[in-house]
JSON list of C-alpha atoms in Angstrom, two decimals:
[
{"chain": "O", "resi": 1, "resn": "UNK", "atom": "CA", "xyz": [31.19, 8.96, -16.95]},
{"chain": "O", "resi": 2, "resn": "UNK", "atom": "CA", "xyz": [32.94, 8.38, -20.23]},
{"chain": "O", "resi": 3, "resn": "UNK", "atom": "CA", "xyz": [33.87, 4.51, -20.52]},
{"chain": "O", "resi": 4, "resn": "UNK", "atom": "CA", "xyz": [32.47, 1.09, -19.76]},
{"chain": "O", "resi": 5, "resn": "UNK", "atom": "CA", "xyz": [30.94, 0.75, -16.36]},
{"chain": "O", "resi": 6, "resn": "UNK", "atom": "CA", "xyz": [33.55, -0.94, -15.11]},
{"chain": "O", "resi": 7, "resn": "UNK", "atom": "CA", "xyz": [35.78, 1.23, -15.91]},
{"chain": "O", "resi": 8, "resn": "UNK", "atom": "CA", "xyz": [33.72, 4.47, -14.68]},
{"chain": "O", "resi": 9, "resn": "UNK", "atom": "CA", "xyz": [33.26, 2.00, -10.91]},
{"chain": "O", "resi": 10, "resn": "UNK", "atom": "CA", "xyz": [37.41, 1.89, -10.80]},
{"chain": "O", "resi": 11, "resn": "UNK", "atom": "CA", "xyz": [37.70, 5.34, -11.67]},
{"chain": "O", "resi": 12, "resn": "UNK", "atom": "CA", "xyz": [35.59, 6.31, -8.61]},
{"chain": "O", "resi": 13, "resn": "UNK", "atom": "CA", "xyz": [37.66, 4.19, -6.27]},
{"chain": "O", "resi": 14, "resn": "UNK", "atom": "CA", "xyz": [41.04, 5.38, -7.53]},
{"chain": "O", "resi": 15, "resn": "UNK", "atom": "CA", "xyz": [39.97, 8.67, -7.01]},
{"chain": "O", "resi": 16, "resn": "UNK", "atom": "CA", "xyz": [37.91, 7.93, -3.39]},
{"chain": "O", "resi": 17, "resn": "UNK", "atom": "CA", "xyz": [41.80, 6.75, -2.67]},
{"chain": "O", "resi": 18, "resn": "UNK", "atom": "CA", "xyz": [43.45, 9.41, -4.36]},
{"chain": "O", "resi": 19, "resn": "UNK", "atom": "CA", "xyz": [41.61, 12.08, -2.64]},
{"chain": "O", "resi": 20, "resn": "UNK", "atom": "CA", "xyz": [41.82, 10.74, 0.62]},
{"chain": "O", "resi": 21, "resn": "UNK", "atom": "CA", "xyz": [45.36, 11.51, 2.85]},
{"chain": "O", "resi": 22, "resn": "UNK", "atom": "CA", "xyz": [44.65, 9.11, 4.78]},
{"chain": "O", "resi": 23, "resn": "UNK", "atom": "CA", "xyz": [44.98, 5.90, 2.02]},
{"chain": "O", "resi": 24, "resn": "UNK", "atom": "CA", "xyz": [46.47, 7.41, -1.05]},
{"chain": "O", "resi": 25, "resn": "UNK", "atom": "CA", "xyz": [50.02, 6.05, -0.88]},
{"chain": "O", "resi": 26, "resn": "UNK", "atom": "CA", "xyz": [50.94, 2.89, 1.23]},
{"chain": "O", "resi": 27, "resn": "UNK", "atom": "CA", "xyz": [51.80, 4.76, 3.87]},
{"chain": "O", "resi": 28, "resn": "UNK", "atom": "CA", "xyz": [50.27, 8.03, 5.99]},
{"chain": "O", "resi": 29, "resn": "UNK", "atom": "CA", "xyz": [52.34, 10.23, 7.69]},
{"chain": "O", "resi": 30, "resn": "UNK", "atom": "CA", "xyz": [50.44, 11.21, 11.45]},
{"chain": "O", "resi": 31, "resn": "UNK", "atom": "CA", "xyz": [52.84, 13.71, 13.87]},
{"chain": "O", "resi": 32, "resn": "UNK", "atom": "CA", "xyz": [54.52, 12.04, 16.89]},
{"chain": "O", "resi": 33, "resn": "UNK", "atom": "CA", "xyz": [52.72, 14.52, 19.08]},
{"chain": "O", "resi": 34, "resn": "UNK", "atom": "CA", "xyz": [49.11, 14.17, 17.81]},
{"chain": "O", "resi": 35, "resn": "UNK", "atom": "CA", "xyz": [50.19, 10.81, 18.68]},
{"chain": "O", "resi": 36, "resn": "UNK", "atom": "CA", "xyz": [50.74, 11.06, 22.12]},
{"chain": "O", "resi": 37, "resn": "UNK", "atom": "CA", "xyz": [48.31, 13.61, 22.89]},
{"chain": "O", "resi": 38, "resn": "UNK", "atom": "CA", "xyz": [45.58, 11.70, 21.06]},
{"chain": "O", "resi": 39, "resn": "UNK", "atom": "CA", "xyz": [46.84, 8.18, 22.02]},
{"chain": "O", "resi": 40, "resn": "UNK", "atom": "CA", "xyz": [49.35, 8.61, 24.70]},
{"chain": "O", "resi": 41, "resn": "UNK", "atom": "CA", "xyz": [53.06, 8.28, 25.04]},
{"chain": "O", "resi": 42, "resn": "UNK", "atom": "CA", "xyz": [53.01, 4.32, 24.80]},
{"chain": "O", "resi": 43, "resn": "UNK", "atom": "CA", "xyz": [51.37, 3.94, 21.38]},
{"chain": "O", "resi": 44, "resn": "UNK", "atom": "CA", "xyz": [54.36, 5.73, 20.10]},
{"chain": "O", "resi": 45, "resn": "UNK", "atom": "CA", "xyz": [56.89, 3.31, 21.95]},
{"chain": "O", "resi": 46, "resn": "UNK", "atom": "CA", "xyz": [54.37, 1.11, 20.31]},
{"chain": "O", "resi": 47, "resn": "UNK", "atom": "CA", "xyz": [54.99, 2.22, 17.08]},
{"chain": "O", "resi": 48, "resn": "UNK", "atom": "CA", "xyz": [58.51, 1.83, 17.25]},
{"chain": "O", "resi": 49, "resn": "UNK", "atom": "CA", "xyz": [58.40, -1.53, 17.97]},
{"chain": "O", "resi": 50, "resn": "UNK", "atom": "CA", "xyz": [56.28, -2.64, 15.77]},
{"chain": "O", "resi": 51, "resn": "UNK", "atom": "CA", "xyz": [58.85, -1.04, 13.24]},
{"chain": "O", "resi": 52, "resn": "UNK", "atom": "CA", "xyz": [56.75, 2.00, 11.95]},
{"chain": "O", "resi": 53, "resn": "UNK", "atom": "CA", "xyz": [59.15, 4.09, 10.10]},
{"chain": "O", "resi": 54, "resn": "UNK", "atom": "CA", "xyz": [59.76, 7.66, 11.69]},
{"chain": "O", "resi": 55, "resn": "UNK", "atom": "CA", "xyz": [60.66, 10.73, 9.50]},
{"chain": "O", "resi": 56, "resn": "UNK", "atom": "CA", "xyz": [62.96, 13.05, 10.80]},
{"chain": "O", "resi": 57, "resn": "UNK", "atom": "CA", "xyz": [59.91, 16.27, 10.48]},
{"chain": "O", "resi": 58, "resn": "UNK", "atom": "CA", "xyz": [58.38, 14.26, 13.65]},
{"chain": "O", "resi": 59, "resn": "UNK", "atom": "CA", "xyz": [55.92, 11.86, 11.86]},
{"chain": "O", "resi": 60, "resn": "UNK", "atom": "CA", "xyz": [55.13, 8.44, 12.41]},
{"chain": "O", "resi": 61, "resn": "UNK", "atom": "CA", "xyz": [54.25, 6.78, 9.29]},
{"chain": "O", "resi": 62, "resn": "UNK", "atom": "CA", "xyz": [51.43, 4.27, 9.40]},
{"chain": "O", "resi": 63, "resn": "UNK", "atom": "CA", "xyz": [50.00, 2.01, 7.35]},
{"chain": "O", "resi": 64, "resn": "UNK", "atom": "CA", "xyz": [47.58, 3.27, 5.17]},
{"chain": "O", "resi": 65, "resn": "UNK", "atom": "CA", "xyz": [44.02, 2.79, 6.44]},
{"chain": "O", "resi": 66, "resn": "UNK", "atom": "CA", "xyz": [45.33, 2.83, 9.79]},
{"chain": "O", "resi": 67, "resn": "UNK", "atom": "CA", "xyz": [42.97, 3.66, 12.69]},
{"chain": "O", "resi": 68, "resn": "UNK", "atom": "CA", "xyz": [45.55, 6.26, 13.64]},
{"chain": "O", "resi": 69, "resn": "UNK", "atom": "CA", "xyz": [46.20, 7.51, 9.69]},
{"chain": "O", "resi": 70, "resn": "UNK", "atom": "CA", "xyz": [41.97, 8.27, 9.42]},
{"chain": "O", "resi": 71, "resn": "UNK", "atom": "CA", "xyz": [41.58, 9.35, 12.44]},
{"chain": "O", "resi": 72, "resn": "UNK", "atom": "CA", "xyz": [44.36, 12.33, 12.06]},
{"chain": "O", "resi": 73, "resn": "UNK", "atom": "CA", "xyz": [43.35, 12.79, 8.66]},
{"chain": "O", "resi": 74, "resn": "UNK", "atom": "CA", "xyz": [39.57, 13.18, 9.24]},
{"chain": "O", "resi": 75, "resn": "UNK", "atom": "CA", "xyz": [38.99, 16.54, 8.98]},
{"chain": "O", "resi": 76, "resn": "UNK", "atom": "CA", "xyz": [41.83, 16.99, 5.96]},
{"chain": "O", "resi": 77, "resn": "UNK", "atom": "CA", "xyz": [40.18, 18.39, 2.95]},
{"chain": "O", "resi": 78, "resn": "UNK", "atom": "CA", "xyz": [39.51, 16.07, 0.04]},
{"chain": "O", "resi": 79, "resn": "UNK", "atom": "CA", "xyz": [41.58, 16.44, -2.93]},
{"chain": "O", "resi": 80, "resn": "UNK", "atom": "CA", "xyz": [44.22, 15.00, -5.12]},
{"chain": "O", "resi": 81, "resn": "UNK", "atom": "CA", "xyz": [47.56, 15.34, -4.44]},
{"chain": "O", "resi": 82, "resn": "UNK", "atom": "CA", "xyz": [48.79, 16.42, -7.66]},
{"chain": "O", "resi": 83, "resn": "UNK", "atom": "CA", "xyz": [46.40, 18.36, -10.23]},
{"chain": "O", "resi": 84, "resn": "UNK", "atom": "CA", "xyz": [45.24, 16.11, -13.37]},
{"chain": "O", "resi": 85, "resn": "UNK", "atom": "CA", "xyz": [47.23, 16.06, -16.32]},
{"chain": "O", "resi": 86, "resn": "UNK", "atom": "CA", "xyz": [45.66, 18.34, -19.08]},
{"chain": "O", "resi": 87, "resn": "UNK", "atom": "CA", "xyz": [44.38, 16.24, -22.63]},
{"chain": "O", "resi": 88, "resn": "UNK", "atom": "CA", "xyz": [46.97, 18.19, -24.16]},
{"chain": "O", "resi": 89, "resn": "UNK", "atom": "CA", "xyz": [49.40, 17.00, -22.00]},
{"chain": "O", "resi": 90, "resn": "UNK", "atom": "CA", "xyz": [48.52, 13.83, -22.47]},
{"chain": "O", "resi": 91, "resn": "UNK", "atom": "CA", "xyz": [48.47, 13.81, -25.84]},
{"chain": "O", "resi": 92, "resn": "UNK", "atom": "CA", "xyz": [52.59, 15.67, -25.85]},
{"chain": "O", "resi": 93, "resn": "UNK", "atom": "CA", "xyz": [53.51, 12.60, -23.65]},
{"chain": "O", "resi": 94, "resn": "UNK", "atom": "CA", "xyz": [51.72, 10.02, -26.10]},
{"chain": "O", "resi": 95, "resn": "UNK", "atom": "CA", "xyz": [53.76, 11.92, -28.85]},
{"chain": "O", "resi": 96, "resn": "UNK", "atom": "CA", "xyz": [56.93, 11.34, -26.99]},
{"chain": "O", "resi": 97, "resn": "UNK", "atom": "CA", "xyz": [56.42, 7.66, -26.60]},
{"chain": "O", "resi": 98, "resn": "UNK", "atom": "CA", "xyz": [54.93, 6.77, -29.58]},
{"chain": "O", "resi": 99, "resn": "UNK", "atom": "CA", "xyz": [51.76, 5.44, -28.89]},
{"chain": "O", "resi": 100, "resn": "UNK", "atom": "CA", "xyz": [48.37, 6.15, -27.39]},
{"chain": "O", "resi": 101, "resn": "UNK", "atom": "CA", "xyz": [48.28, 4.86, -23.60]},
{"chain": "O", "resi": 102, "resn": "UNK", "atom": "CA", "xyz": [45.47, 2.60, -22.65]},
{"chain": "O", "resi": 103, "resn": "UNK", "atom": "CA", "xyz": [41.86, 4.62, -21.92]},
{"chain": "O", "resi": 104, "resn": "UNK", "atom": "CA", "xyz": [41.73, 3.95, -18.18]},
{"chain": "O", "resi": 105, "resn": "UNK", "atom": "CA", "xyz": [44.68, 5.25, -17.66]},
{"chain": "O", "resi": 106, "resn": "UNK", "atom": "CA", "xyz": [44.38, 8.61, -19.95]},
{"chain": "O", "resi": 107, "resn": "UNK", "atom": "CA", "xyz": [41.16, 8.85, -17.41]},
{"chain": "O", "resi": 108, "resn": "UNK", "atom": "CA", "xyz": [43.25, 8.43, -14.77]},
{"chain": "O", "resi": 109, "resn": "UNK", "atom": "CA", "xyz": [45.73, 10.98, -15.82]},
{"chain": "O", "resi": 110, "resn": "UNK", "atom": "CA", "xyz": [43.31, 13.60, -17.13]},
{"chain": "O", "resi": 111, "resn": "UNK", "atom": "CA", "xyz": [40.64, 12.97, -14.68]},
{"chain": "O", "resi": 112, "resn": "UNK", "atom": "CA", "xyz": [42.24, 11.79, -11.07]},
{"chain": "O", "resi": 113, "resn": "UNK", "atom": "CA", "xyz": [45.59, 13.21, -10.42]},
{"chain": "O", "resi": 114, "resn": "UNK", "atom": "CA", "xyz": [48.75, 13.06, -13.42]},
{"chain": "O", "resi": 115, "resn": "UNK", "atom": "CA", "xyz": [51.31, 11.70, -10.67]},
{"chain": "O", "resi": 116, "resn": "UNK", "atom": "CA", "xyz": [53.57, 13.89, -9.69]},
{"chain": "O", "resi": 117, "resn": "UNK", "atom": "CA", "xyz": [56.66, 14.18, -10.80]},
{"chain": "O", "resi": 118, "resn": "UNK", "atom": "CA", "xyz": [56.20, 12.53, -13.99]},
{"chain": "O", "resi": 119, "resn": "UNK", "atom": "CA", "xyz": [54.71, 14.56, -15.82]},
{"chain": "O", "resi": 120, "resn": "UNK", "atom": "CA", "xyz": [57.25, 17.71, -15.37]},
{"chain": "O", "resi": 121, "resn": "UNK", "atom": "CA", "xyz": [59.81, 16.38, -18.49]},
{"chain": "O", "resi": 122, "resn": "UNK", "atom": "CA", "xyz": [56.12, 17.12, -20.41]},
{"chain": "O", "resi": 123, "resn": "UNK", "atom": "CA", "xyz": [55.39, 20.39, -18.77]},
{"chain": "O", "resi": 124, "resn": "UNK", "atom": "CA", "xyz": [59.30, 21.45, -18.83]},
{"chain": "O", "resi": 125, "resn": "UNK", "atom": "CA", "xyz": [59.73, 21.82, -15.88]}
]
């Protein structure tokens, strides 16, 4: 690891989280019909009582860490969701701001996942 051990421990849950579909955001998508096959018809008329928000591709989306949202997402392979940020690109967004960003996160970045979205104004895209 490169940092402080507490920072190297955080690191390793970030990307245990990251990396796993079933926790990464707040909320895990799991298909209506998986649903009822798996669980029957009721725990989706369950679902939609409880107020679980449904996306118009056919998903249910549960709370992260759901019993449902690990048990669809078993099997899923183990990766991040968006590719890490390059040290260059870090360093091009730094430049932009104006000021080195805090260590943990530059591991984060360079190390976890960069983000998404964020990162294409550095990558011009």
């Amino acid at each position: 690891m490169n940092g402080h051990p507490s920072d190297d421990l955080l690191i390793e849950r970030l990307r245990a989280r990251a990396h796993d579909p079933a926790r990464r955001f707040d909320e895990a998508p799991v298909p209506v019909a998986w649903i009822e096959r798996r669980h029957g018809p009721e725990r989706v008329e369950e679902a939609l009582e409880s107020g679980y928000a449904f996306s118009n591709d056919g998903m249910i989306l549960f709370p992260a860490g759901s019993r449902e949202a690990v048990d669809h997402h078993r099997d899923a392979p183990r990766r991040p969701p968006f590719p890490p940020a390059t040290f260059a690109e870090v360093a091009e967004a730094e430049r932009r701001i104006g000021h080195r960003l805090p260590e943990p996160l530059r591991r984060v970045y360079t190390e976890i996942a960069d983000g998404g979205d964020v990162w294409d104004d550095v990558r011009g895209g």
